[in-house]
Short mmCIF file of C-alpha atoms in Angstrom, two decimals:
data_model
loop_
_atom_site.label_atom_id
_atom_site.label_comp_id
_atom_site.label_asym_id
_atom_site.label_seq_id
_atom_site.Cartn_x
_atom_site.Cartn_y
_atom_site.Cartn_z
CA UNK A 1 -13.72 28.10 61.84
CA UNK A 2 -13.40 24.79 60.31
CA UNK A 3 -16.18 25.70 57.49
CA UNK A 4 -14.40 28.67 56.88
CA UNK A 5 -10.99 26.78 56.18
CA UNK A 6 -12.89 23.99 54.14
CA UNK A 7 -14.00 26.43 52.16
CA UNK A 8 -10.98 28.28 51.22
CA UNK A 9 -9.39 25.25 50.58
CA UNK A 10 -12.02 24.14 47.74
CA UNK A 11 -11.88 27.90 47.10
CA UNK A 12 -7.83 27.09 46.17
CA UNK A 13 -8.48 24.13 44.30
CA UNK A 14 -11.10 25.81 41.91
CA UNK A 15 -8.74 28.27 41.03
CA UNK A 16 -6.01 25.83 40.42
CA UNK A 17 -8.43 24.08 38.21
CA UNK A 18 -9.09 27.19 36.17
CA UNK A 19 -5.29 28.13 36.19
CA UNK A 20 -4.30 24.58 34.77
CA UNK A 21 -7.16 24.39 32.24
CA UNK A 22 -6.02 27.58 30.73
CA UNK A 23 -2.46 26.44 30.60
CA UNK A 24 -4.05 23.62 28.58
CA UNK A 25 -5.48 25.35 26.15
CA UNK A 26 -2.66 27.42 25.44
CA UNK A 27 -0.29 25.13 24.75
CA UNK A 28 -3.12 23.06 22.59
CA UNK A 29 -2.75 26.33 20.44
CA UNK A 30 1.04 26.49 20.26
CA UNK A 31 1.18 22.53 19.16
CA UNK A 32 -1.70 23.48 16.26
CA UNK A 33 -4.48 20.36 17.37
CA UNK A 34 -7.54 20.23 15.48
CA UNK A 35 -10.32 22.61 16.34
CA UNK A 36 -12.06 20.26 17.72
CA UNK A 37 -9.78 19.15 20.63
CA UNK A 38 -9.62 22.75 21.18
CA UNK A 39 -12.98 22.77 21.60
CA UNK A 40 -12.93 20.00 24.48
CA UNK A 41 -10.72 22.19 26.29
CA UNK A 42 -13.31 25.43 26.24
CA UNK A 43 -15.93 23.18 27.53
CA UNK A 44 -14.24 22.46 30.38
CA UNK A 45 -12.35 25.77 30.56
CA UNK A 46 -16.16 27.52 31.12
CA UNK A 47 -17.07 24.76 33.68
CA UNK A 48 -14.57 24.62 36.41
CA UNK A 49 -14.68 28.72 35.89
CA UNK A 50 -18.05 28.63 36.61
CA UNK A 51 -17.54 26.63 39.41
CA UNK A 52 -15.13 28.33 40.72
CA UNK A 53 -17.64 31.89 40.59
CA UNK A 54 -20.06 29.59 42.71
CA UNK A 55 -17.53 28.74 45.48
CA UNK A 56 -15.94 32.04 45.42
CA UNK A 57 -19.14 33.65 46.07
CA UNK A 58 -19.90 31.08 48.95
CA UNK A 59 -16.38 31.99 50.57
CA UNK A 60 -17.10 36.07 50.49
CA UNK A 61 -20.34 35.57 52.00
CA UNK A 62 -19.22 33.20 54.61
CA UNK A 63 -16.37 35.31 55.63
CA UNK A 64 -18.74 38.76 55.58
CA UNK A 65 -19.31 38.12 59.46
CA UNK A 66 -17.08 40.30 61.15
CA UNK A 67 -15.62 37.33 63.19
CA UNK A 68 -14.47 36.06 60.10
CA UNK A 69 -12.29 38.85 59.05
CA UNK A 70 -9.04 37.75 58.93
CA UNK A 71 -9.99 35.31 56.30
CA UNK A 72 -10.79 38.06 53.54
CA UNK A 73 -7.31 38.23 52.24
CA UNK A 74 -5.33 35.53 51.81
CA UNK A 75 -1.21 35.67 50.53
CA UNK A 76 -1.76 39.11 50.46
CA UNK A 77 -4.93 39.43 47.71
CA UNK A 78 -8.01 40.16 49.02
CA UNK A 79 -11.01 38.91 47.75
CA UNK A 80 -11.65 41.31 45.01
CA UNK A 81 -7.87 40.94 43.89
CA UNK A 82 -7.94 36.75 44.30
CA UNK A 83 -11.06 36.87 41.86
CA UNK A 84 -9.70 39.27 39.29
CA UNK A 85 -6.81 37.17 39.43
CA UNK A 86 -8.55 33.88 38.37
CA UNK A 87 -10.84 35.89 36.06
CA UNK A 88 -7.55 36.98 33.98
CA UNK A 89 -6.41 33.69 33.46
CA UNK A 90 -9.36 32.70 32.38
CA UNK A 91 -10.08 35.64 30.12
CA UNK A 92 -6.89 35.42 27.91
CA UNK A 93 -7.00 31.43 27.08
CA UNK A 94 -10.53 32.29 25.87
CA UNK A 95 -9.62 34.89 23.75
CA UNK A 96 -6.66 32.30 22.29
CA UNK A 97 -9.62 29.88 21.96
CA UNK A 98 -12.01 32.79 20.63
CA UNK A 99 -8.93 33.95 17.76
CA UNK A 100 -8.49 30.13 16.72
CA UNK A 101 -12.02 29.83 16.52
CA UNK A 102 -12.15 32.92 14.05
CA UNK A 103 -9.70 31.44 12.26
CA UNK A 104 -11.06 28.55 11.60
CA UNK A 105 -14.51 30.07 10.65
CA UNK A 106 -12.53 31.77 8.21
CA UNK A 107 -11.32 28.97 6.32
CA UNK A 108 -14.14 27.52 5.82
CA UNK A 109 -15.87 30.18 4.56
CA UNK A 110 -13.49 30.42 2.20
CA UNK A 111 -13.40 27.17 1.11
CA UNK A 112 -17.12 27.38 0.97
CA UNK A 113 -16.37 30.27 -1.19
CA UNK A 114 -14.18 29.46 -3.49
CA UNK A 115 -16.23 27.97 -6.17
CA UNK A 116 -19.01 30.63 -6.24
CA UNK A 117 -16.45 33.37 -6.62
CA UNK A 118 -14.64 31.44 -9.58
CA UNK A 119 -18.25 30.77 -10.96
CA UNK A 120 -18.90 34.68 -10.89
CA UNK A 121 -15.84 35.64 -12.18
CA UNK A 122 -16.85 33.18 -15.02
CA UNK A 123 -20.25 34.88 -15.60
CA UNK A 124 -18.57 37.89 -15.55
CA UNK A 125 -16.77 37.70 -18.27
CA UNK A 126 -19.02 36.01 -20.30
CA UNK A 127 -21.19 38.99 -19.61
CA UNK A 128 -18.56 41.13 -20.48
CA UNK A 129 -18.42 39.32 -23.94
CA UNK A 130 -22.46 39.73 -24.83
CA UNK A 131 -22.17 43.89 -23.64
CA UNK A 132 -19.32 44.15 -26.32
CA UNK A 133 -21.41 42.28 -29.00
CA UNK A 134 -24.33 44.39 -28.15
CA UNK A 135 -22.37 47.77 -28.51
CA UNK A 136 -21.17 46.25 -31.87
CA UNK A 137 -24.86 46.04 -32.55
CA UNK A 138 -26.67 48.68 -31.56
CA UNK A 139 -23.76 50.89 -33.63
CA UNK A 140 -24.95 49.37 -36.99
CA UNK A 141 -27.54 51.16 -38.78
CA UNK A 142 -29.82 48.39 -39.25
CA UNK A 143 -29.03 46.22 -35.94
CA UNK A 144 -30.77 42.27 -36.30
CA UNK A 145 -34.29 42.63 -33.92
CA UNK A 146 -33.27 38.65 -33.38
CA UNK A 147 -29.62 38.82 -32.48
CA UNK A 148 -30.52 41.70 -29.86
CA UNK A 149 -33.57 39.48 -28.79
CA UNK A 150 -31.07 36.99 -28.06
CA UNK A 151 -28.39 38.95 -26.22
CA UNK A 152 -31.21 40.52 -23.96
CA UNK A 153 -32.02 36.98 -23.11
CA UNK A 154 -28.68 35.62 -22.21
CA UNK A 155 -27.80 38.79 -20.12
CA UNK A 156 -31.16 38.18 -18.01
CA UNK A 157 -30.04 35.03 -17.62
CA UNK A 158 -26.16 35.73 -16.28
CA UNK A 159 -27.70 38.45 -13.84
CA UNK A 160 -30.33 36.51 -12.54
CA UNK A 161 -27.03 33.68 -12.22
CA UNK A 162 -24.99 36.04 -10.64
CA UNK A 163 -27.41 37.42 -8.14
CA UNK A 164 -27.88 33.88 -7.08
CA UNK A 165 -24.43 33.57 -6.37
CA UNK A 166 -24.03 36.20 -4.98
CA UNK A 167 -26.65 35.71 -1.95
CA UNK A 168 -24.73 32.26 -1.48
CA UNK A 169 -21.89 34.58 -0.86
CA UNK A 170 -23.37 36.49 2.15
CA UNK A 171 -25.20 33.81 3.45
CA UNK A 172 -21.44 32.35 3.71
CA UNK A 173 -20.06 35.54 4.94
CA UNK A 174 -22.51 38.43 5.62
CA UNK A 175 -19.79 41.00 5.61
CA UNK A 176 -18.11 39.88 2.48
CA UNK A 177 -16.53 42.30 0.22
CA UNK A 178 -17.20 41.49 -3.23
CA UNK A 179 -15.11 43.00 -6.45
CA UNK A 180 -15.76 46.69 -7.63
CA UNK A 181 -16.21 45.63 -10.99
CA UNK A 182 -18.94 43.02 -10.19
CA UNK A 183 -21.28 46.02 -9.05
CA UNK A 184 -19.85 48.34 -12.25
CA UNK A 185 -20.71 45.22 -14.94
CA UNK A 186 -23.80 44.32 -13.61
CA UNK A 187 -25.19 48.16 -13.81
CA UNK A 188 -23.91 48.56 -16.93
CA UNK A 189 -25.61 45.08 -18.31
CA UNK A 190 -28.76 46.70 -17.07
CA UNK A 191 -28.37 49.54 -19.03
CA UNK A 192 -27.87 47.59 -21.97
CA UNK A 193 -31.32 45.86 -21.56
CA UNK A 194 -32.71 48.83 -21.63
CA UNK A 195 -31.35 50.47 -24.86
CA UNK A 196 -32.25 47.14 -26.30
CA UNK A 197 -35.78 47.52 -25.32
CA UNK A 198 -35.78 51.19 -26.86
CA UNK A 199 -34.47 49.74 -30.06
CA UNK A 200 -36.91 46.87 -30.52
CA UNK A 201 -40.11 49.33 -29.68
CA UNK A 202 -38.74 51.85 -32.15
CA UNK A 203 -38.02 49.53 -34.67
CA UNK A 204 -41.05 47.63 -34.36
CA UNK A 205 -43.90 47.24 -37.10
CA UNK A 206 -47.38 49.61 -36.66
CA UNK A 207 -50.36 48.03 -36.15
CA UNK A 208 -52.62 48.86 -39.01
CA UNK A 209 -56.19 49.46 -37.46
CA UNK A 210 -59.02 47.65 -38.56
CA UNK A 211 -62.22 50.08 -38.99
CA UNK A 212 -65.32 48.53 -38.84
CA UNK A 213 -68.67 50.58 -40.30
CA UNK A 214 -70.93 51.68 -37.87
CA UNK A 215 -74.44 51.03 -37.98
CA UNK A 216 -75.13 54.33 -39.83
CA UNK A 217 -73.39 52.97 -43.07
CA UNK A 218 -74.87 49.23 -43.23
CA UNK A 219 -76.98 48.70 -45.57
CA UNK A 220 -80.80 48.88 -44.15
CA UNK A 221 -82.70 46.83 -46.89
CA UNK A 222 -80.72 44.26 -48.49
CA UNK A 223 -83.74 43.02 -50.93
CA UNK A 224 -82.87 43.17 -54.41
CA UNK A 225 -79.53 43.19 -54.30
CA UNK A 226 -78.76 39.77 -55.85
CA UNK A 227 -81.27 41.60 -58.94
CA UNK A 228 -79.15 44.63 -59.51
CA UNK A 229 -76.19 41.89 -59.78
CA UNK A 230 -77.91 40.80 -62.74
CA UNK A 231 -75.80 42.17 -66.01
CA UNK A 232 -78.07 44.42 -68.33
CA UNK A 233 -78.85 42.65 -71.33
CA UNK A 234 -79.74 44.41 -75.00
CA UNK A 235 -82.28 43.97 -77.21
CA UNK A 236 -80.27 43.05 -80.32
CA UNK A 237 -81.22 40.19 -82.42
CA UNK A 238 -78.58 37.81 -84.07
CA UNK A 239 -78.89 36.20 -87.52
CA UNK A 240 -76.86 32.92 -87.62
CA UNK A 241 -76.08 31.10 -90.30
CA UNK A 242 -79.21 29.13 -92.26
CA UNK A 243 -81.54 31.83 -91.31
CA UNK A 244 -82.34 30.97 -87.62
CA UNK A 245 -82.13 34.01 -84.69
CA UNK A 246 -80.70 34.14 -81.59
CA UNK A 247 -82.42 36.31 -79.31
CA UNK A 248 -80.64 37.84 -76.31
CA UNK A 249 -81.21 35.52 -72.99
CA UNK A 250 -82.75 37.61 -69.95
CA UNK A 251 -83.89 36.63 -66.43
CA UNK A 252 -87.70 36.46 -68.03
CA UNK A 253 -86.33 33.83 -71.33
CA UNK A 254 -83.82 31.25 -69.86
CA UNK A 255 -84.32 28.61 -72.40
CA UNK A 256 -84.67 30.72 -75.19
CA UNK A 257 -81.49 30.07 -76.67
CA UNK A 258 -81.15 26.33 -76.75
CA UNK A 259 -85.06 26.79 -78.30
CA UNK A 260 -83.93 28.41 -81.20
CA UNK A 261 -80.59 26.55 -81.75
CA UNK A 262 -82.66 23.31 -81.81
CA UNK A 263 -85.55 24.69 -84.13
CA UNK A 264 -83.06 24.79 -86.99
CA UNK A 265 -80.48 22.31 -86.01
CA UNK A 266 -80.96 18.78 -88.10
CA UNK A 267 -80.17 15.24 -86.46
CA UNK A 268 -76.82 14.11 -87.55
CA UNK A 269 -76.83 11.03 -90.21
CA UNK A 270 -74.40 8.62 -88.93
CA UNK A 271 -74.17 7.47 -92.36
#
């Protein structure tokens, strides 16, 4: 009898324990302490709980002998009603804690946040600015290869940005809802990129094709062909002045001209 009684006196005390930490917590809430008091008071809000599932658990096994009977309810509450009680109070200052704690998970997410959704905004409308300039382009007849070149380039760049920032984002907050328009610009920068790539292809020199002779039109015997270079040279004679002739100079007579310009030229008197 005397275990019995111990027990549902420690049994008592556990529950006040839960009942006051609760209370505890609560009113942390309603005075607005920093999180992480708040979190002090969970810790110890889950351990004399716990304890108080261990001694509860002793007491209904202790008082399952039959000669024990009268000991199963207590101020009316049996023991499935004294636990659910206990349980309650329990339940709702964790949900307080379990609210607060969303709460503050919030705001720092969005300060987290804050930056990378100003920095896309930024991108976006700085993308915004290169689609117009490449609709102003592609509607000229003649649009500059280079200026397209360079838009294609700086949109790559601002998508490849954004989608960057934009994993930061959900990394942050997984189930973050991001701006229709972010999805609508970014499709339709893509779609630019690709009507610049049609332009450039189209407007792009051909390749002239070298065409190399095949074997069939070489040449086979080369010999001779520095001969047949050789211009044809007559058989006229040429009567210069004092009665001297100059003969025509062929492959066979190299020297034949200075020969007969010397036979009749006289040494000059320096006198």
């Amino acid at each position: 009898m005397d275990e019995v009684e111990a027990k549902k006196q420690e049994r008592s005390k556990s529950k006040m324990a839960v009942t006051h930490t609760s209370r505890r917590l609560i009113d942390a809430t309603h005075r607005d302490v920093d999180f992480e008091t708040l979190k002090g008071f969970i810790v110890e809000l889950e351990k004399v709980y716990d304890e108080f599932c261990i001694i509860t658990d002793e007491y209904e096994l202790l008082v399952s002998d039959q000669k024990f009977v009268k000991h199963r309810v207590v101020n009316g509450d049996d023991i499935k009603t004294y636990n659910a009680n206990v349980k309650q109070t329990y339940v709702e200052a964790r949900d307080v804690y379990v609210k607060i704690k969303a709460e503050n998970e919030r705001s720092k997410q969005s300060i987290a946040m804050a930056p990378l959704m100003t920095a896309l905004r930024r991108d976006m409308n700085r993308l915004q600015d290169i689609i117009s300039a490449v609709d102003d382009s592609l509607s000229q007849e003649a649009p500059s290869s280079g200026s397209l070149q360079m838009d294609k380039s700086d949109m790559e760049n601002l998508l490849n940005e954004m989608c960057d920032k934009i994993n930061k984002l959900t990394a942050i907050q997984p189930d973050i809802y991001l701006p229709s328009d972010v999805e609508t610009i970014m499709g339709t920068a893509y779609n630019k990129i690709r009507k610049i790539n049609l332009n450039l292809k189209k407007n792009q020199a051909p390749k002239v094709p070298v065409i190399l002779p095949n074997d069939e039109e070489r040449p086979k015997n080369t010999e001779g062909m520095l001969t047949n270079l050789t211009p044809n040279v007559t058989s006229d004679v040429h009567t210069l002045a004092g009665g001297s002739t100059l003969e025509p100079v062929g492959p066979s007579t190299p020297n034949s001209l200075l020969t007969s310009l010397s036979a009749d030229m006289s040494p000059v008197n320096p006198n």
